[in-house]
Amino acid sequence: MQKALRTLAFFPNAQKDIGLRLTRDALAVLADCSTELRLPRSMRASLEDMIPANAVFVSDDVLFPGADCAVVLGGDGSVIKAASSCADLGIPILGINLGRVGYLAELEQNELHLLPRLCRGEYRVE
């Protein structure tokens, strides 16, 4: 058991997550968590109709710094892109596969119900 998360950075790939459908579903699952959900400011207008109270929109340069974990919605390329920012900061990444293969992802689209466990500290870092 790890510590409960205070801040979770969301890094969705809008080209893979058409209409941000999966991002919306993930945010809905996490709406009751006490964890702050950071999202890129550029996605605010796209998510306007469904913004949970624990979501904040930030500029790209502060999306990852200070986050306890990053959730990446996309394919392996999206995970690698986020890793370039997270590695130096020591931020673990949880990938949700929206691609074809998903070697670097831990969750599939039908496993979003597991996300609250992450916020509660019920995870391990590999």
Short mmCIF file of C-alpha atoms in Angstrom, two decimals:
data_model
loop_
_atom_site.label_atom_id
_atom_site.label_comp_id
_atom_site.label_asym_id
_atom_site.label_seq_id
_atom_site.Cartn_x
_atom_site.Cartn_y
_atom_site.Cartn_z
CA MET A 1 0.00 0.00 0.00
CA GLN A 2 1.30 3.41 -1.00
CA LYS A 3 0.23 6.83 0.22
CA ALA A 4 -3.09 8.24 -0.99
CA LEU A 5 -2.65 10.63 -3.89
CA ARG A 6 -3.07 14.36 -3.36
CA THR A 7 -2.59 15.38 -7.00
CA LEU A 8 -3.13 13.41 -10.19
CA ALA A 9 -2.02 14.83 -13.56
CA PHE A 10 -4.22 13.82 -16.52
CA PHE A 11 -2.56 13.64 -19.92
CA PRO A 12 -5.16 12.66 -22.54
CA ASN A 13 -4.34 12.22 -26.22
CA ALA A 14 -7.21 14.01 -27.98
CA GLN A 15 -6.38 12.30 -31.30
CA LYS A 16 -6.84 8.85 -29.75
CA ASP A 17 -9.67 9.80 -27.37
CA ILE A 18 -12.14 11.17 -29.91
CA GLY A 19 -14.42 13.70 -28.26
CA LEU A 20 -12.54 13.02 -25.00
CA ARG A 21 -15.13 10.33 -24.28
CA LEU A 22 -12.79 8.18 -22.19
CA THR A 23 -11.34 11.22 -20.42
CA ARG A 24 -14.89 12.20 -19.41
CA ASP A 25 -15.59 8.67 -18.19
CA ALA A 26 -12.37 8.62 -16.14
CA LEU A 27 -13.12 12.02 -14.60
CA ALA A 28 -16.64 10.86 -13.69
CA VAL A 29 -15.18 7.81 -11.94
CA LEU A 30 -12.77 10.06 -10.00
CA ALA A 31 -15.25 12.86 -9.21
CA ASP A 32 -15.82 11.60 -5.65
CA CYS A 33 -12.13 11.20 -4.83
CA SER A 34 -10.44 13.82 -2.69
CA THR A 35 -7.51 13.87 -5.13
CA GLU A 36 -6.95 17.04 -7.18
CA LEU A 37 -7.24 16.23 -10.88
CA ARG A 38 -4.97 18.40 -13.03
CA LEU A 39 -5.80 18.74 -16.71
CA PRO A 40 -4.24 20.74 -19.53
CA ARG A 41 -5.84 24.19 -19.79
CA SER A 42 -6.22 23.63 -23.55
CA MET A 43 -8.90 21.00 -22.84
CA ARG A 44 -11.14 23.17 -20.67
CA ALA A 45 -13.54 24.15 -23.48
CA SER A 46 -13.83 20.53 -24.64
CA LEU A 47 -14.74 19.33 -21.14
CA GLU A 48 -16.88 22.30 -20.12
CA ASP A 49 -20.06 20.24 -19.81
CA MET A 50 -18.49 17.81 -17.31
CA ILE A 51 -15.92 19.28 -14.96
CA PRO A 52 -15.82 17.65 -11.52
CA ALA A 53 -15.29 19.91 -8.50
CA ASN A 54 -11.85 18.34 -7.88
CA ALA A 55 -10.56 19.21 -11.39
CA VAL A 56 -8.27 22.15 -12.11
CA PHE A 57 -6.97 23.29 -15.48
CA VAL A 58 -3.34 24.32 -15.60
CA SER A 59 -0.79 25.36 -18.20
CA ASP A 60 1.35 22.60 -19.69
CA ASP A 61 4.45 23.70 -17.75
CA VAL A 62 2.80 22.97 -14.38
CA LEU A 63 0.77 19.89 -15.33
CA PHE A 64 3.32 17.38 -14.02
CA PRO A 65 5.52 19.19 -11.44
CA GLY A 66 4.27 18.39 -7.94
CA ALA A 67 1.88 15.66 -9.10
CA ASP A 68 1.93 12.36 -7.23
CA CYS A 69 1.13 10.39 -10.38
CA ALA A 70 0.25 10.93 -14.04
CA VAL A 71 -2.58 9.16 -15.83
CA VAL A 72 -1.98 8.96 -19.56
CA LEU A 73 -4.86 8.15 -21.89
CA GLY A 74 -3.50 7.10 -25.27
CA GLY A 75 -1.15 4.67 -26.91
CA ASP A 76 2.47 3.81 -26.24
CA GLY A 77 3.57 7.04 -27.94
CA SER A 78 1.51 9.07 -25.47
CA VAL A 79 3.08 7.22 -22.54
CA ILE A 80 6.58 7.85 -23.92
CA LYS A 81 5.79 11.55 -24.42
CA ALA A 82 4.59 11.88 -20.81
CA ALA A 83 7.58 9.87 -19.57
CA SER A 84 9.95 12.47 -20.98
CA SER A 85 8.40 15.02 -18.58
CA CYS A 86 7.78 12.69 -15.63
CA ALA A 87 11.08 10.79 -15.46
CA ASP A 88 13.20 13.67 -14.16
CA LEU A 89 10.49 14.57 -11.67
CA GLY A 90 10.18 11.01 -10.35
CA ILE A 91 6.47 10.86 -11.15
CA PRO A 92 5.04 7.39 -11.83
CA ILE A 93 2.75 6.96 -14.82
CA LEU A 94 -0.41 4.90 -15.19
CA GLY A 95 -1.19 4.31 -18.85
CA ILE A 96 -4.71 3.62 -20.09
CA ASN A 97 -4.52 1.98 -23.49
CA LEU A 98 -6.29 3.71 -26.35
CA GLY A 99 -3.91 2.38 -28.96
CA ARG A 100 -3.61 -0.93 -30.70
CA VAL A 101 -1.02 -2.80 -28.64
CA GLY A 102 -0.51 -0.94 -25.38
CA TYR A 103 2.72 -2.51 -24.16
CA LEU A 104 3.30 0.41 -21.81
CA ALA A 105 -0.27 0.68 -20.47
CA GLU A 106 -1.51 -0.97 -17.31
CA LEU A 107 -5.24 -0.50 -17.81
CA GLU A 108 -7.60 -1.10 -20.69
CA GLN A 109 -10.61 1.08 -21.44
CA ASN A 110 -12.98 -1.25 -19.60
CA GLU A 111 -10.98 -0.99 -16.35
CA LEU A 112 -11.65 2.65 -15.43
CA HIS A 113 -13.55 1.47 -12.34
CA LEU A 114 -10.12 0.67 -10.81
CA LEU A 115 -8.97 4.33 -10.80
CA PRO A 116 -10.31 5.18 -7.30
CA ARG A 117 -7.98 2.50 -5.92
CA LEU A 118 -5.07 4.53 -7.28
CA CYS A 119 -6.27 7.62 -5.41
CA ARG A 120 -6.62 5.66 -2.16
CA GLY A 121 -3.03 4.40 -2.39
CA GLU A 122 -3.94 0.87 -3.41
CA TYR A 123 -1.19 0.51 -6.01
CA ARG A 124 2.45 -0.45 -6.41
CA VAL A 125 5.11 1.24 -8.47
CA GLU A 126 7.04 -1.01 -10.83
#
